[in-house]
């Protein structure tokens, strides 16, 4: 299955839960609603033709207007790759943990939570992973974050 | 106690050893400068250059510098690499655990002023002199072993010039 066939297969079989955003240079990128995330992820993992058994990466993105959570998936048996993206509003961003589907998400979700302030429901251990234990200066990877000793790169 | 009993014998042999106080300083500080044991504290790529300097090609041992894995036995802390805000209290703790007199070499741009992480970084401490007093700064990213050797020799010169009164708490 190449990436165009995979895009067609996913659009066809997902019953409208996955919306194709773009067929990227390497992986197709799909959008999924936050409420249907667990359902779609379980289906992607268990479908006989797909078997996306490996969560390569989980990242947060701050575009300035909204948050995006990107799940990069790979199928080790079928040699497939796909990205799925959840778009969240800036205020009260919250997402369900996907640890039930891929246990590897644990640390990625902690990191996303501490750096972006995207709350992760049913995570189990939301504690600081990279930041100091006594950190109280907010969420440093947000675009509008500032601190007294934070020096922005000047325009050259 | 052995050293103190024999000290007059040694000081007699020191050049210009007429005045005991001068000779004692010279003897002690010479010994101190020639046996700087440093704490292994490599946090980033500068540690690779530090290891290279300690290995056979550049050979730290000929300056009397031997690495120690515990701060209790170390005279010198070579801060080799980026110090993050999370690491800063640990660096202070290790410094406090070292016995006086103790010295600090700030190796590389990160320890001097944050280096490449000066702009747009929330996590990096912009210079370790906010945390501990620094004796010698070695610029470079990372500094070559020659620079590190030069820095260590500079520190030895500094130690040889100091007086016993400098042993007081520095900060």
Coordinates of C-alpha atoms in Angstrom, one line a residue:
Chain A
X1 CA 0.0 0.0 0.0
X2 CA 1.6 3.3 -1.0
X3 CA 0.6 6.6 0.6
X4 CA -2.2 7.4 -1.9
X5 CA -3.8 4.0 -1.5
X6 CA -3.5 4.4 2.3
X7 CA -5.2 7.8 2.2
X8 CA -8.0 6.3 0.1
X9 CA -8.4 3.3 2.3
X10 CA -8.5 5.4 5.5
X11 CA -10.9 7.9 4.1
X12 CA -13.1 5.1 2.8
X13 CA -13.1 2.9 5.9
X14 CA -13.1 5.4 8.7
X15 CA -16.8 6.4 8.2
X16 CA -16.0 10.1 8.2
X17 CA -14.1 10.1 11.4
X18 CA -10.8 10.9 9.6
X19 CA -10.6 13.9 7.4
X20 CA -7.6 14.1 5.0
X21 CA -5.7 17.3 5.5
X22 CA -2.9 16.7 3.0
X23 CA -1.0 13.9 1.5
X24 CA 2.4 15.0 2.8
X25 CA 5.7 14.4 1.3
X26 CA 6.1 11.2 3.2
X27 CA 3.0 10.5 5.3
X28 CA -0.6 11.4 4.8
X29 CA -2.0 13.7 7.5
X30 CA -5.5 13.2 8.8
X31 CA -7.6 15.3 11.2
X32 CA -9.6 13.6 13.9
X33 CA -12.1 15.1 16.4
X34 CA -10.9 15.0 20.0
X35 CA -14.1 13.1 21.1
X36 CA -13.5 10.3 18.6
X37 CA -9.7 10.0 19.2
X38 CA -9.6 6.8 21.3
X39 CA -12.1 5.0 19.0
X40 CA -10.1 5.9 15.9
X41 CA -6.8 5.0 17.5
X42 CA -8.0 1.6 18.6
X43 CA -9.3 1.0 15.1
X44 CA -6.0 2.0 13.5
X45 CA -4.2 -0.3 15.8
X46 CA -6.5 -3.3 15.4
X47 CA -7.5 -3.1 11.7
X48 CA -6.2 -6.2 9.8
X49 CA -5.0 -4.1 6.8
X50 CA -3.3 -1.4 8.9
X51 CA -2.0 -2.7 12.2
X52 CA -0.5 0.7 13.4
X53 CA 1.2 -0.8 16.4
X54 CA 3.9 1.8 16.9
X55 CA 3.5 5.3 18.2
X56 CA 6.7 7.0 16.8
X57 CA 6.1 10.4 18.2
X58 CA 3.5 12.5 19.9
X59 CA 3.9 16.2 19.8
X60 CA 2.1 19.4 20.7
X61 CA 2.1 22.4 18.3
X62 CA 1.2 26.0 19.2
X63 CA 0.2 27.8 15.9
X64 CA -0.6 31.0 17.7
X65 CA -4.4 30.5 17.3
X66 CA -4.9 26.9 18.3
X67 CA -3.2 23.9 19.7
X68 CA -2.5 20.8 17.6
X69 CA -1.6 17.4 18.9
X70 CA 0.1 15.3 16.3
X71 CA 0.3 11.5 16.6
X72 CA 2.9 9.9 14.2
X73 CA 2.1 6.3 13.8
X74 CA 3.9 3.4 12.1
X75 CA 2.9 -0.1 11.2
X76 CA 5.8 -2.4 11.6
X77 CA 4.2 -5.4 9.9
X78 CA 2.6 -3.5 6.9
X79 CA 5.3 -0.9 6.5
X80 CA 2.9 2.1 6.7
X81 CA 3.1 5.5 8.2
X82 CA 0.5 8.0 9.0
X83 CA 0.1 11.2 11.0
X84 CA -3.2 12.0 12.8
X85 CA -3.8 15.5 14.1
X86 CA -6.3 16.7 16.8
X87 CA -7.1 20.4 16.8
X88 CA -7.9 22.0 20.1
X89 CA -9.0 25.5 21.1
X90 CA -6.6 27.8 22.9
X91 CA -8.8 28.0 26.0
X92 CA -9.3 24.9 28.0
X93 CA -7.3 22.5 25.8
X94 CA -7.9 19.0 26.9
X95 CA -7.4 15.6 25.4
X96 CA -7.9 12.0 26.3
X97 CA -4.8 9.9 27.1
X98 CA -4.0 7.3 24.5
X99 CA -2.0 5.1 26.9
X100 CA -4.7 2.4 26.6
X101 CA -3.9 2.1 22.9
X102 CA -0.1 2.7 23.0
X103 CA 1.5 2.7 26.4
X104 CA 4.5 4.6 24.9
X105 CA 2.4 7.8 25.1
X106 CA 3.0 8.2 28.8
X107 CA 6.1 10.4 28.8
X108 CA 5.1 12.2 25.6
X109 CA 1.9 13.3 27.2
X110 CA 3.6 14.4 30.4
X111 CA 6.0 16.5 28.3
X112 CA 3.2 18.0 26.3
X113 CA 1.2 18.8 29.4
X114 CA 4.0 20.6 31.2
X115 CA 5.3 22.5 28.2
X116 CA 2.0 23.5 26.5
X117 CA -0.5 23.2 29.3
X118 CA -2.7 20.8 27.3
X119 CA -4.5 18.9 30.0
X120 CA -4.4 15.1 29.5
X121 CA -7.4 13.2 30.9
X122 CA -6.9 9.8 32.6
X123 CA -3.2 10.0 32.4
X124 CA -2.5 8.6 35.9
X125 CA 0.8 10.5 36.6
X126 CA 0.8 14.1 35.5
X127 CA 4.0 15.3 37.1
X128 CA 6.9 17.4 35.8
X129 CA 9.1 15.4 33.6
X130 CA 11.7 17.8 32.2
X131 CA 11.0 21.0 34.1
X132 CA 12.3 21.6 37.6
X133 CA 10.1 20.3 40.4
X134 CA 9.4 23.8 41.8
X135 CA 8.6 25.3 38.4
X136 CA 5.8 27.9 38.6
X137 CA 6.4 30.1 35.5
X138 CA 3.7 28.8 33.3
X139 CA 4.1 26.8 30.0
X140 CA 7.3 27.7 28.3
X141 CA 6.6 26.4 24.8
X142 CA 3.6 28.6 24.3
X143 CA 4.1 31.3 21.8
X144 CA 3.0 34.1 24.2
X145 CA 5.1 32.8 27.1
X146 CA 7.5 35.2 28.8
X147 CA 9.6 35.3 31.9
X148 CA 11.9 37.9 33.4
X149 CA 15.1 36.2 32.3
X150 CA 13.8 35.0 29.0
X151 CA 15.6 36.7 26.1
X152 CA 14.1 36.6 22.7
X153 CA 16.2 36.4 19.6
X154 CA 16.4 39.9 18.1
X155 CA 15.5 40.5 14.5
X156 CA 18.6 40.6 12.3
Chain B
X1 CA 51.1 15.3 62.2
X2 CA 54.2 14.0 60.3
X3 CA 54.2 16.9 57.9
X4 CA 53.9 19.5 60.7
X5 CA 56.9 17.9 62.6
X6 CA 59.0 17.8 59.5
X7 CA 57.9 21.2 58.1
X8 CA 60.9 23.1 59.5
X9 CA 63.2 20.7 57.6
X10 CA 61.4 21.3 54.3
X11 CA 61.2 25.1 54.8
X12 CA 64.9 25.2 55.5
X13 CA 65.5 23.8 52.0
X14 CA 63.2 26.2 50.3
X15 CA 65.0 29.0 48.3
X16 CA 65.0 32.1 50.4
X17 CA 63.5 30.1 53.3
X18 CA 64.5 32.6 56.0
X19 CA 61.0 33.7 56.8
X20 CA 58.9 30.8 57.8
X21 CA 55.5 32.3 56.8
X22 CA 56.6 32.9 53.2
X23 CA 58.0 29.5 52.8
X24 CA 55.0 27.8 54.2
X25 CA 52.8 29.6 51.7
X26 CA 55.1 28.8 48.9
X27 CA 55.3 25.1 49.8
X28 CA 51.6 24.7 50.4
X29 CA 50.5 26.5 47.4
X30 CA 53.0 24.8 45.2
X31 CA 51.8 21.5 46.4
X32 CA 48.2 22.5 46.0
X33 CA 48.7 23.8 42.4
X34 CA 50.5 20.6 41.4
X35 CA 47.8 18.2 42.7
X36 CA 44.5 19.7 41.5
X37 CA 42.1 16.8 41.6
X38 CA 39.0 17.7 39.6
X39 CA 35.4 16.5 40.0
X40 CA 33.9 14.7 37.0
X41 CA 31.1 17.1 36.1
X42 CA 30.4 16.8 32.3
X43 CA 26.9 17.8 31.3
X44 CA 27.3 18.3 27.5
X45 CA 29.7 18.2 24.6
X46 CA 32.5 20.0 26.5
X47 CA 32.8 16.8 28.5
X48 CA 34.0 15.1 25.3
X49 CA 36.9 17.5 25.1
X50 CA 37.5 17.1 28.9
X51 CA 37.8 13.4 28.4
X52 CA 40.1 13.9 25.5
X53 CA 42.3 16.2 27.6
X54 CA 42.4 13.5 30.3
X55 CA 43.4 10.8 27.9
X56 CA 46.8 10.0 26.7
X57 CA 47.3 12.5 23.8
X58 CA 47.0 15.6 26.0
X59 CA 47.5 13.9 29.4
X60 CA 46.1 15.8 32.3
X61 CA 48.1 13.7 34.7
X62 CA 51.3 15.5 33.9
X63 CA 49.8 18.6 35.6
X64 CA 48.9 16.4 38.6
X65 CA 45.3 16.5 37.7
X66 CA 43.4 13.3 38.4
X67 CA 39.6 12.9 38.1
X68 CA 37.6 12.1 41.2
X69 CA 34.1 10.8 41.1
X70 CA 33.2 12.4 44.5
X71 CA 33.2 16.1 45.5
X72 CA 34.6 15.2 48.9
X73 CA 38.0 14.4 47.3
X74 CA 38.0 17.1 44.7
X75 CA 39.8 20.5 44.8
X76 CA 38.5 21.8 41.5
X77 CA 35.2 21.5 39.6
X78 CA 35.4 21.8 35.9
X79 CA 31.9 22.7 34.8
X80 CA 32.0 21.2 31.3
X81 CA 28.7 21.8 29.5
X82 CA 25.3 23.4 29.6
X83 CA 23.9 24.0 33.0
X84 CA 20.1 23.9 33.0
X85 CA 18.0 25.5 35.6
X86 CA 17.1 22.0 36.8
X87 CA 20.8 21.2 37.2
X88 CA 21.8 24.4 38.9
X89 CA 20.8 23.4 42.5
X90 CA 22.7 20.1 42.0
X91 CA 25.8 22.0 40.9
X92 CA 25.6 24.2 43.9
X93 CA 25.2 21.2 46.2
X94 CA 28.3 19.5 44.7
X95 CA 30.2 22.7 45.1
X96 CA 29.1 23.0 48.8
X97 CA 30.2 19.4 49.4
X98 CA 33.7 20.1 48.3
X99 CA 36.4 20.9 50.9
X100 CA 38.0 24.3 51.1
X101 CA 40.0 25.6 49.3
X102 CA 38.0 24.9 46.2
X103 CA 38.2 26.2 42.7
X104 CA 35.9 26.4 39.7
X105 CA 36.7 26.4 36.0
X106 CA 33.8 27.5 33.7
X107 CA 34.5 25.6 30.5
X108 CA 32.8 26.6 27.3
X109 CA 30.3 29.2 26.2
X110 CA 27.3 27.7 27.9
X111 CA 28.8 28.0 31.4
X112 CA 30.0 31.5 30.7
X113 CA 26.8 33.1 29.4
X114 CA 24.5 30.5 28.1
X115 CA 26.3 30.0 24.8
X116 CA 24.0 29.1 21.9
X117 CA 21.1 28.9 24.3
X118 CA 21.3 32.5 25.3
X119 CA 18.3 33.5 23.1
X120 CA 14.9 31.8 23.2
X121 CA 15.7 29.4 25.9
X122 CA 13.5 28.8 29.0
X123 CA 15.6 26.1 30.5
X124 CA 19.3 27.1 30.4
X125 CA 21.0 29.0 33.2
X126 CA 22.7 32.1 31.6
X127 CA 26.1 31.7 33.2
X128 CA 27.2 29.6 36.2
X129 CA 28.5 32.6 38.0
X130 CA 25.0 33.1 39.2
X131 CA 25.4 29.9 41.1
X132 CA 29.0 29.5 42.2
X133 CA 32.1 31.8 42.1
X134 CA 34.2 31.1 39.1
X135 CA 38.0 31.3 39.0
X136 CA 38.9 30.8 35.3
X137 CA 36.6 31.1 32.3
X138 CA 37.6 29.2 29.1
X139 CA 35.6 30.4 26.0
X140 CA 35.0 28.1 23.1
X141 CA 32.2 25.9 21.8
X142 CA 33.6 23.5 22.9
X143 CA 37.2 24.7 23.8
X144 CA 40.0 22.6 22.4
X145 CA 42.1 20.6 24.8
X146 CA 44.9 23.1 24.4
X147 CA 42.5 25.8 25.7
X148 CA 41.6 23.7 28.7
X149 CA 45.2 23.0 29.5
X150 CA 46.0 26.7 29.2
X151 CA 43.1 27.4 31.6
X152 CA 44.3 24.9 34.1
X153 CA 47.8 26.3 34.0
X154 CA 46.3 29.8 34.5
X155 CA 44.5 28.4 37.6
X156 CA 47.8 27.0 38.9
X157 CA 49.4 30.4 38.5
X158 CA 46.6 31.9 40.4
X159 CA 46.9 29.4 43.2
X160 CA 50.7 29.9 43.4
X161 CA 50.1 33.7 43.8
X162 CA 47.5 33.5 46.5
X163 CA 48.0 34.1 50.2
X164 CA 46.9 31.9 53.1
X165 CA 44.3 34.6 53.9
X166 CA 42.6 33.8 50.6
X167 CA 41.5 30.5 52.1
X168 CA 38.6 32.2 53.7
X169 CA 35.1 31.6 52.4
X170 CA 34.9 33.3 49.0
X171 CA 31.2 34.1 48.8

